Short mmCIF file of C-alpha atoms and ligand atoms in Angstrom, two decimals:
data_model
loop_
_atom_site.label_atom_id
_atom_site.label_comp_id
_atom_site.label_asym_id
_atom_site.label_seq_id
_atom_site.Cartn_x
_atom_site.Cartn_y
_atom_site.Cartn_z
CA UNK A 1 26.89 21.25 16.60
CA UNK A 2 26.90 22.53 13.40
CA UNK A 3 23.59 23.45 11.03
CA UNK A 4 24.63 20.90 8.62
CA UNK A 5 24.93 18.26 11.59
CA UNK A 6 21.65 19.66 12.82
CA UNK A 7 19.84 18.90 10.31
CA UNK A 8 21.48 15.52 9.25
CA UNK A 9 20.38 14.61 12.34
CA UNK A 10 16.63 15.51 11.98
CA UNK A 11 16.73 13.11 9.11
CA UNK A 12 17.96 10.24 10.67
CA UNK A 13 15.19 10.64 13.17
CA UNK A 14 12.60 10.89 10.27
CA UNK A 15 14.54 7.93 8.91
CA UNK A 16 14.34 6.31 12.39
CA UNK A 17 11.19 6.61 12.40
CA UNK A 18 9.92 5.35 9.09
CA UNK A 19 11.70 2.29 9.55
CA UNK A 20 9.15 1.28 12.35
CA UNK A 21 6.24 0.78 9.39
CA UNK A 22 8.07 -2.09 7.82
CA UNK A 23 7.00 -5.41 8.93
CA UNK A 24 8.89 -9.32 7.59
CA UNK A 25 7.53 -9.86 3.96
CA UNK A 26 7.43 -6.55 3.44
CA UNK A 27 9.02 -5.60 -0.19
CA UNK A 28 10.30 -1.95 0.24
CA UNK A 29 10.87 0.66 -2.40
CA UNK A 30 14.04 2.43 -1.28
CA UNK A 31 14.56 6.15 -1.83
CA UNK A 32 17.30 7.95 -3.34
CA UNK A 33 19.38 10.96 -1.64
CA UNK A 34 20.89 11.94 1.92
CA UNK A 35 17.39 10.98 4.06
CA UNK A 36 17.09 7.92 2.13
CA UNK A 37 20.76 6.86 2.83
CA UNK A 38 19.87 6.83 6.84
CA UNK A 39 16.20 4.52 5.75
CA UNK A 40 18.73 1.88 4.33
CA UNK A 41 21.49 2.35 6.87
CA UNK A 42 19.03 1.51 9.53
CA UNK A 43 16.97 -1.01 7.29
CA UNK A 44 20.36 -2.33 6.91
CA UNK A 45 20.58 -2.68 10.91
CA UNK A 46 17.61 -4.28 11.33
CA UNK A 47 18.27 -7.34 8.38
CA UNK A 48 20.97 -8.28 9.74
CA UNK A 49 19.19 -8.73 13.09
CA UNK A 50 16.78 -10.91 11.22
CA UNK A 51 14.10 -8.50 9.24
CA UNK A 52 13.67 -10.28 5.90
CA UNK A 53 12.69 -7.71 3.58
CA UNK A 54 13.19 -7.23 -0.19
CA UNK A 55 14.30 -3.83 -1.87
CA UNK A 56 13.76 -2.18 -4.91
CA UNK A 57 15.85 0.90 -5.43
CA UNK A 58 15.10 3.81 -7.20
CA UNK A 59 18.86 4.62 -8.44
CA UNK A 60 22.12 3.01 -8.87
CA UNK A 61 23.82 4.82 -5.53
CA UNK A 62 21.11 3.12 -3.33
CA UNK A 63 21.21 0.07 -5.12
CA UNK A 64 25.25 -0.21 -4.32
CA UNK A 65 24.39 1.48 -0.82
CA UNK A 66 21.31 -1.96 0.14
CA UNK A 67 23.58 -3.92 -1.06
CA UNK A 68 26.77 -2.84 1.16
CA UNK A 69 23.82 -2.66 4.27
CA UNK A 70 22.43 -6.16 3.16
CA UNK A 71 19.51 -5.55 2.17
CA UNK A 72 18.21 -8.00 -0.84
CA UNK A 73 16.79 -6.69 -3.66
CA UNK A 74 14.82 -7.53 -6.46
CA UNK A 75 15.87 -6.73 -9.96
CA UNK A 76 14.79 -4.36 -12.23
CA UNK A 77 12.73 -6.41 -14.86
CA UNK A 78 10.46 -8.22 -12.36
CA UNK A 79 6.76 -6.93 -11.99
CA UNK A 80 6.97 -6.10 -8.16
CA UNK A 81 4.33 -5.70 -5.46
CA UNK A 82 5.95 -2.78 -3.29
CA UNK A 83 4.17 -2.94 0.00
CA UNK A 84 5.82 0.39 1.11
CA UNK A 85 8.40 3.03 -0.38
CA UNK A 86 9.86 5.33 1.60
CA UNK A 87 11.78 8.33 0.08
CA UNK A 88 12.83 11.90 0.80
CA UNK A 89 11.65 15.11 -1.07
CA UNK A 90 13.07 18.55 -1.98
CA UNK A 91 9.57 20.73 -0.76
CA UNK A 92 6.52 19.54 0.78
CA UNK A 93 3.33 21.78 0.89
CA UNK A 94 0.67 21.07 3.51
CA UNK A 95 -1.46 18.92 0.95
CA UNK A 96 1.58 16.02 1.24
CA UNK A 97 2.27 17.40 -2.77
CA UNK A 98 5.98 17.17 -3.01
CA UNK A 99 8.72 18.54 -5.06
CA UNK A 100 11.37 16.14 -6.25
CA UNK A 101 14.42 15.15 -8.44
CA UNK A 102 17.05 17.28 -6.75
CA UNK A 103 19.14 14.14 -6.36
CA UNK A 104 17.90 13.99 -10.74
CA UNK A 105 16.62 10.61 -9.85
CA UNK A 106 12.95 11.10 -10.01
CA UNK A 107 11.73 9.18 -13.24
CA UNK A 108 12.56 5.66 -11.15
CA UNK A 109 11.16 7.36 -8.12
CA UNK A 110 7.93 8.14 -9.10
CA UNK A 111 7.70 4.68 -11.06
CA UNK A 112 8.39 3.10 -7.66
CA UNK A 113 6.22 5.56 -5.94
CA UNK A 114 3.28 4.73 -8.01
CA UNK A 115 4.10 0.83 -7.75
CA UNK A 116 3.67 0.99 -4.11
CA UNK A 117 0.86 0.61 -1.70
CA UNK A 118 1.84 2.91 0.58
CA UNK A 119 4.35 5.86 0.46
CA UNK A 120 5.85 7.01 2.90
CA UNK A 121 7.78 10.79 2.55
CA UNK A 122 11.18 11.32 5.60
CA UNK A 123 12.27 15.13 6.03
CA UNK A 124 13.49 17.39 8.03
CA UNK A 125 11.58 20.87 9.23
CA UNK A 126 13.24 22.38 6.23
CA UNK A 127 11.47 21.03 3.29
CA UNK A 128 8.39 22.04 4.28
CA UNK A 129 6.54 25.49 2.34
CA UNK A 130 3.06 26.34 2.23
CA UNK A 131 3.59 26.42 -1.19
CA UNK A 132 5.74 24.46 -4.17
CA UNK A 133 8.05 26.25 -5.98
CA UNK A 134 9.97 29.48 -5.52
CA UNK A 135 12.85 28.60 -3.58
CA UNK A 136 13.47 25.32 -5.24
CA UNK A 137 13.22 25.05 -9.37
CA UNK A 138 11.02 22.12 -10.43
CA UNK A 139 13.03 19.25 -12.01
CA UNK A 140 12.05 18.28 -15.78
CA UNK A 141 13.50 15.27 -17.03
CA UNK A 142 13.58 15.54 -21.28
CA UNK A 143 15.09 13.46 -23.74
CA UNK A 144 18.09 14.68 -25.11
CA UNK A 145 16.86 14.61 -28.99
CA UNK A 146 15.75 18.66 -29.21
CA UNK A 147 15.41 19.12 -25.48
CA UNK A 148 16.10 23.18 -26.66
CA UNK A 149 12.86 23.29 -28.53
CA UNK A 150 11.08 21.04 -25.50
CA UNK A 151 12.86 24.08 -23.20
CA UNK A 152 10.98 26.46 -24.97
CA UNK A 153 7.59 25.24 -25.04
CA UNK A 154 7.80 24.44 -21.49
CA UNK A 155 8.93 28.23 -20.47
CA UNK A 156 5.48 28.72 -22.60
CA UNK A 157 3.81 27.20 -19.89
CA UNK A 158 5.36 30.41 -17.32
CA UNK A 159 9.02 30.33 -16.05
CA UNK A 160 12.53 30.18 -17.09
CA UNK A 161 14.92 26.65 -17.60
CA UNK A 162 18.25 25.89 -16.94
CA UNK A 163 19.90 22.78 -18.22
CA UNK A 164 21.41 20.86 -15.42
CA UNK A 165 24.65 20.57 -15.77
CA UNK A 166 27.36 18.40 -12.86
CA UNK A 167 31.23 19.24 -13.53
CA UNK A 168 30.70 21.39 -16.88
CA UNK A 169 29.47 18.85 -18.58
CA UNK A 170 25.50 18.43 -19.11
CA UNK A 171 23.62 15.97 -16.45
CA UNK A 172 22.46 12.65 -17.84
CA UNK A 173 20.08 10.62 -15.41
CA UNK A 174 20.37 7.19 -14.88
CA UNK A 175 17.74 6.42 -17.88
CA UNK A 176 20.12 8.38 -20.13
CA UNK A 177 17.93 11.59 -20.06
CA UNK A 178 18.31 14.98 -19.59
CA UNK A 179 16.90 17.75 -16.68
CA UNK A 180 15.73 21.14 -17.07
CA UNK A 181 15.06 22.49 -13.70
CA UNK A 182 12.12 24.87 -14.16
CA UNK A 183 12.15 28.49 -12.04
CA UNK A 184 9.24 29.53 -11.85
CA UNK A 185 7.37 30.81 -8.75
CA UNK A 186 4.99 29.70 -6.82
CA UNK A 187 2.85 26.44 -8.05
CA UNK A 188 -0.58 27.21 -7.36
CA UNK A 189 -1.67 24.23 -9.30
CA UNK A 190 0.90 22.01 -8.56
CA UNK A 191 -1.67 19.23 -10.40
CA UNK A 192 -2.16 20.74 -13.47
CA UNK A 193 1.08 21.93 -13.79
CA UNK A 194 2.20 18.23 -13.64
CA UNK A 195 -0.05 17.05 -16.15
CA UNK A 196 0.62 19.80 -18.68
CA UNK A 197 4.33 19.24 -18.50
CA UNK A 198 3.53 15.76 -18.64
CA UNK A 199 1.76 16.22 -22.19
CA UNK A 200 4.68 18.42 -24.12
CA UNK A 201 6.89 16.00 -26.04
CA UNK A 202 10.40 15.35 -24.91
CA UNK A 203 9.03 15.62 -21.70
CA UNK A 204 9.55 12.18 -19.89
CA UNK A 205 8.42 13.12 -16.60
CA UNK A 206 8.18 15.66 -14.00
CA UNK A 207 9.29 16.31 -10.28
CA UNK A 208 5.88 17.29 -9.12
CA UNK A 209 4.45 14.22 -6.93
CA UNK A 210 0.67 15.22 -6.35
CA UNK A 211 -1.53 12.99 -4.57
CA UNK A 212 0.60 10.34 -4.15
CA UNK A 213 1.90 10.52 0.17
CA UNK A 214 0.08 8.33 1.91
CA UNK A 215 2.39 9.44 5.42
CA UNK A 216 4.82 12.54 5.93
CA UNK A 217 7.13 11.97 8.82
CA UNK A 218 9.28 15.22 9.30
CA UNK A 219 12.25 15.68 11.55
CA UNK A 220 12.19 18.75 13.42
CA UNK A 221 13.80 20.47 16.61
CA UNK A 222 10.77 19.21 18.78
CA UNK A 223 10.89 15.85 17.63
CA UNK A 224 9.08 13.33 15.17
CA UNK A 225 6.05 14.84 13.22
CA UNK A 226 4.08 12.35 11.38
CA UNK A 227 1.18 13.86 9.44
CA UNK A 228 -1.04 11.41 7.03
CA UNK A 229 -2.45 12.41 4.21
CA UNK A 230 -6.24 13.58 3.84
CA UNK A 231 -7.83 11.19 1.12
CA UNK A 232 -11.45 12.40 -0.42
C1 5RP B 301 16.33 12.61 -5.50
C2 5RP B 301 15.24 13.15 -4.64
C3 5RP B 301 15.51 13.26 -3.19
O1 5RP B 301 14.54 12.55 -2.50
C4 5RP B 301 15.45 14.70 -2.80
O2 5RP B 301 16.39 15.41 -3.60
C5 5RP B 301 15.75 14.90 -1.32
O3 5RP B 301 17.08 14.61 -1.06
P1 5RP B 301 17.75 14.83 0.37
O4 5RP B 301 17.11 13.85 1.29
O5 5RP B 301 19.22 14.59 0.12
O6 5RP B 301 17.48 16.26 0.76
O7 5RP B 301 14.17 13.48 -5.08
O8 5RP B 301 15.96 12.62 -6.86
#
């Protein structure tokens, strides 16, 4: 077997896994990126033996994925009650604070993440760092309008941008915004970090998720890990 198999297949068993905290009614936020693909290809499974969930997905490429698996989904303008979301993560320190946006979807994630009662986080052994930062740059989702001046007063904040760019050409997210991923170190406040970003115009939003996992379930070598998260 190959790493890359490997560790495909430590997601699916985090995905696996996940799956088991949806009940009928439930009305699921669905998760963008490779992880997220297995939650829907075995949410998927389980409709079609009868589960009657709804969806709500946080981009475009797991909307058209639900809908190939069957999965129903609500649109985009109604005011949804998300019982659970379930959703990978790029790094996840021991606190359940997570990195996110590799996939450059995380505006609609963290809308859905927020809309939902409970949140549930699928990765494998590799994603998780005692702390943020460092090895992965921190996603910053900007609108286009001056996003080099908005680049500059977020470097102010420590760090050094790059502006995301897929075939040559500069990213554009789904919302029609841009991403500066931020390289920067370690993130020893990973929640002040998110709020100051948060409060420099031509930011939209960030890919720091603090205080929002409610469950971590983490594929490793051993098996299933599931670790909740430690509310005051
Ligand atoms: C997309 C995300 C993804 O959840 C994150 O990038 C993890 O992806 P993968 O499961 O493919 O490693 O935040 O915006």
């Amino acid at each position: 077997m190959s790493p890359t198999q490997d560790i495909d297949s430590l997601k699916r068993m985090a995905a696996l896994a996940s799956v088991d905290y949806i009940r009928d009614g439930h009305v699921v936020g669905l998760g963008t990126g490779s992880t997220a693909r297995y939650v829907i290809a075995v949410l998927g499974e389980r409709v079609r033996a009868g589960l009657a969930i709804k969806g709500v997905p946080t981009s475009e490429e797991t909307a058209d994925l639900a809908r190939r698996a069957g999965i129903p989904l609500l649109s985009y303008e109604e005011d949804w009650s998300i019982d659970v979301a379930i959703d990978g993560a790029d790094q996840v320190d021991p606190q359940l604070n997570l990195i996110k946006g590799g996939g450059g979807a995380l505006l609609r994630e963290k809308i859905i993440a927020a809309a939902a009662r409970q949140l549930i986080i699928v990765v494998d052994h590799t994603k998780r760092v005692p702390v943020l930062g460092n090895s992965f740059p921190l996603p910053v989702e900007v609108i286009p309008f001056g996003w080099p001046n908005t680049a500059r007063r977020i470097e102010a904040l420590g760090g050094k941008t790059v502006i995301r760019q897929r075939r040559g050409r500069i990213f554009t997210t789904e919302s029609g915004h841009y991403i500066l991923d931020l390289h920067e170190g370690h993130i020893e406040d990973p929640a002040a970090l998110e709020t100051q970003l948060n409060r420099i115009p031509g930011v939209v939003e960030n890919g720091l998720f603090v205080g929002r996992t409610d469950l971590l379930i983490v594929g490793t070598p051993r098996g299933v890990e599931v670790q909740q998260a430690a509310r005051q």
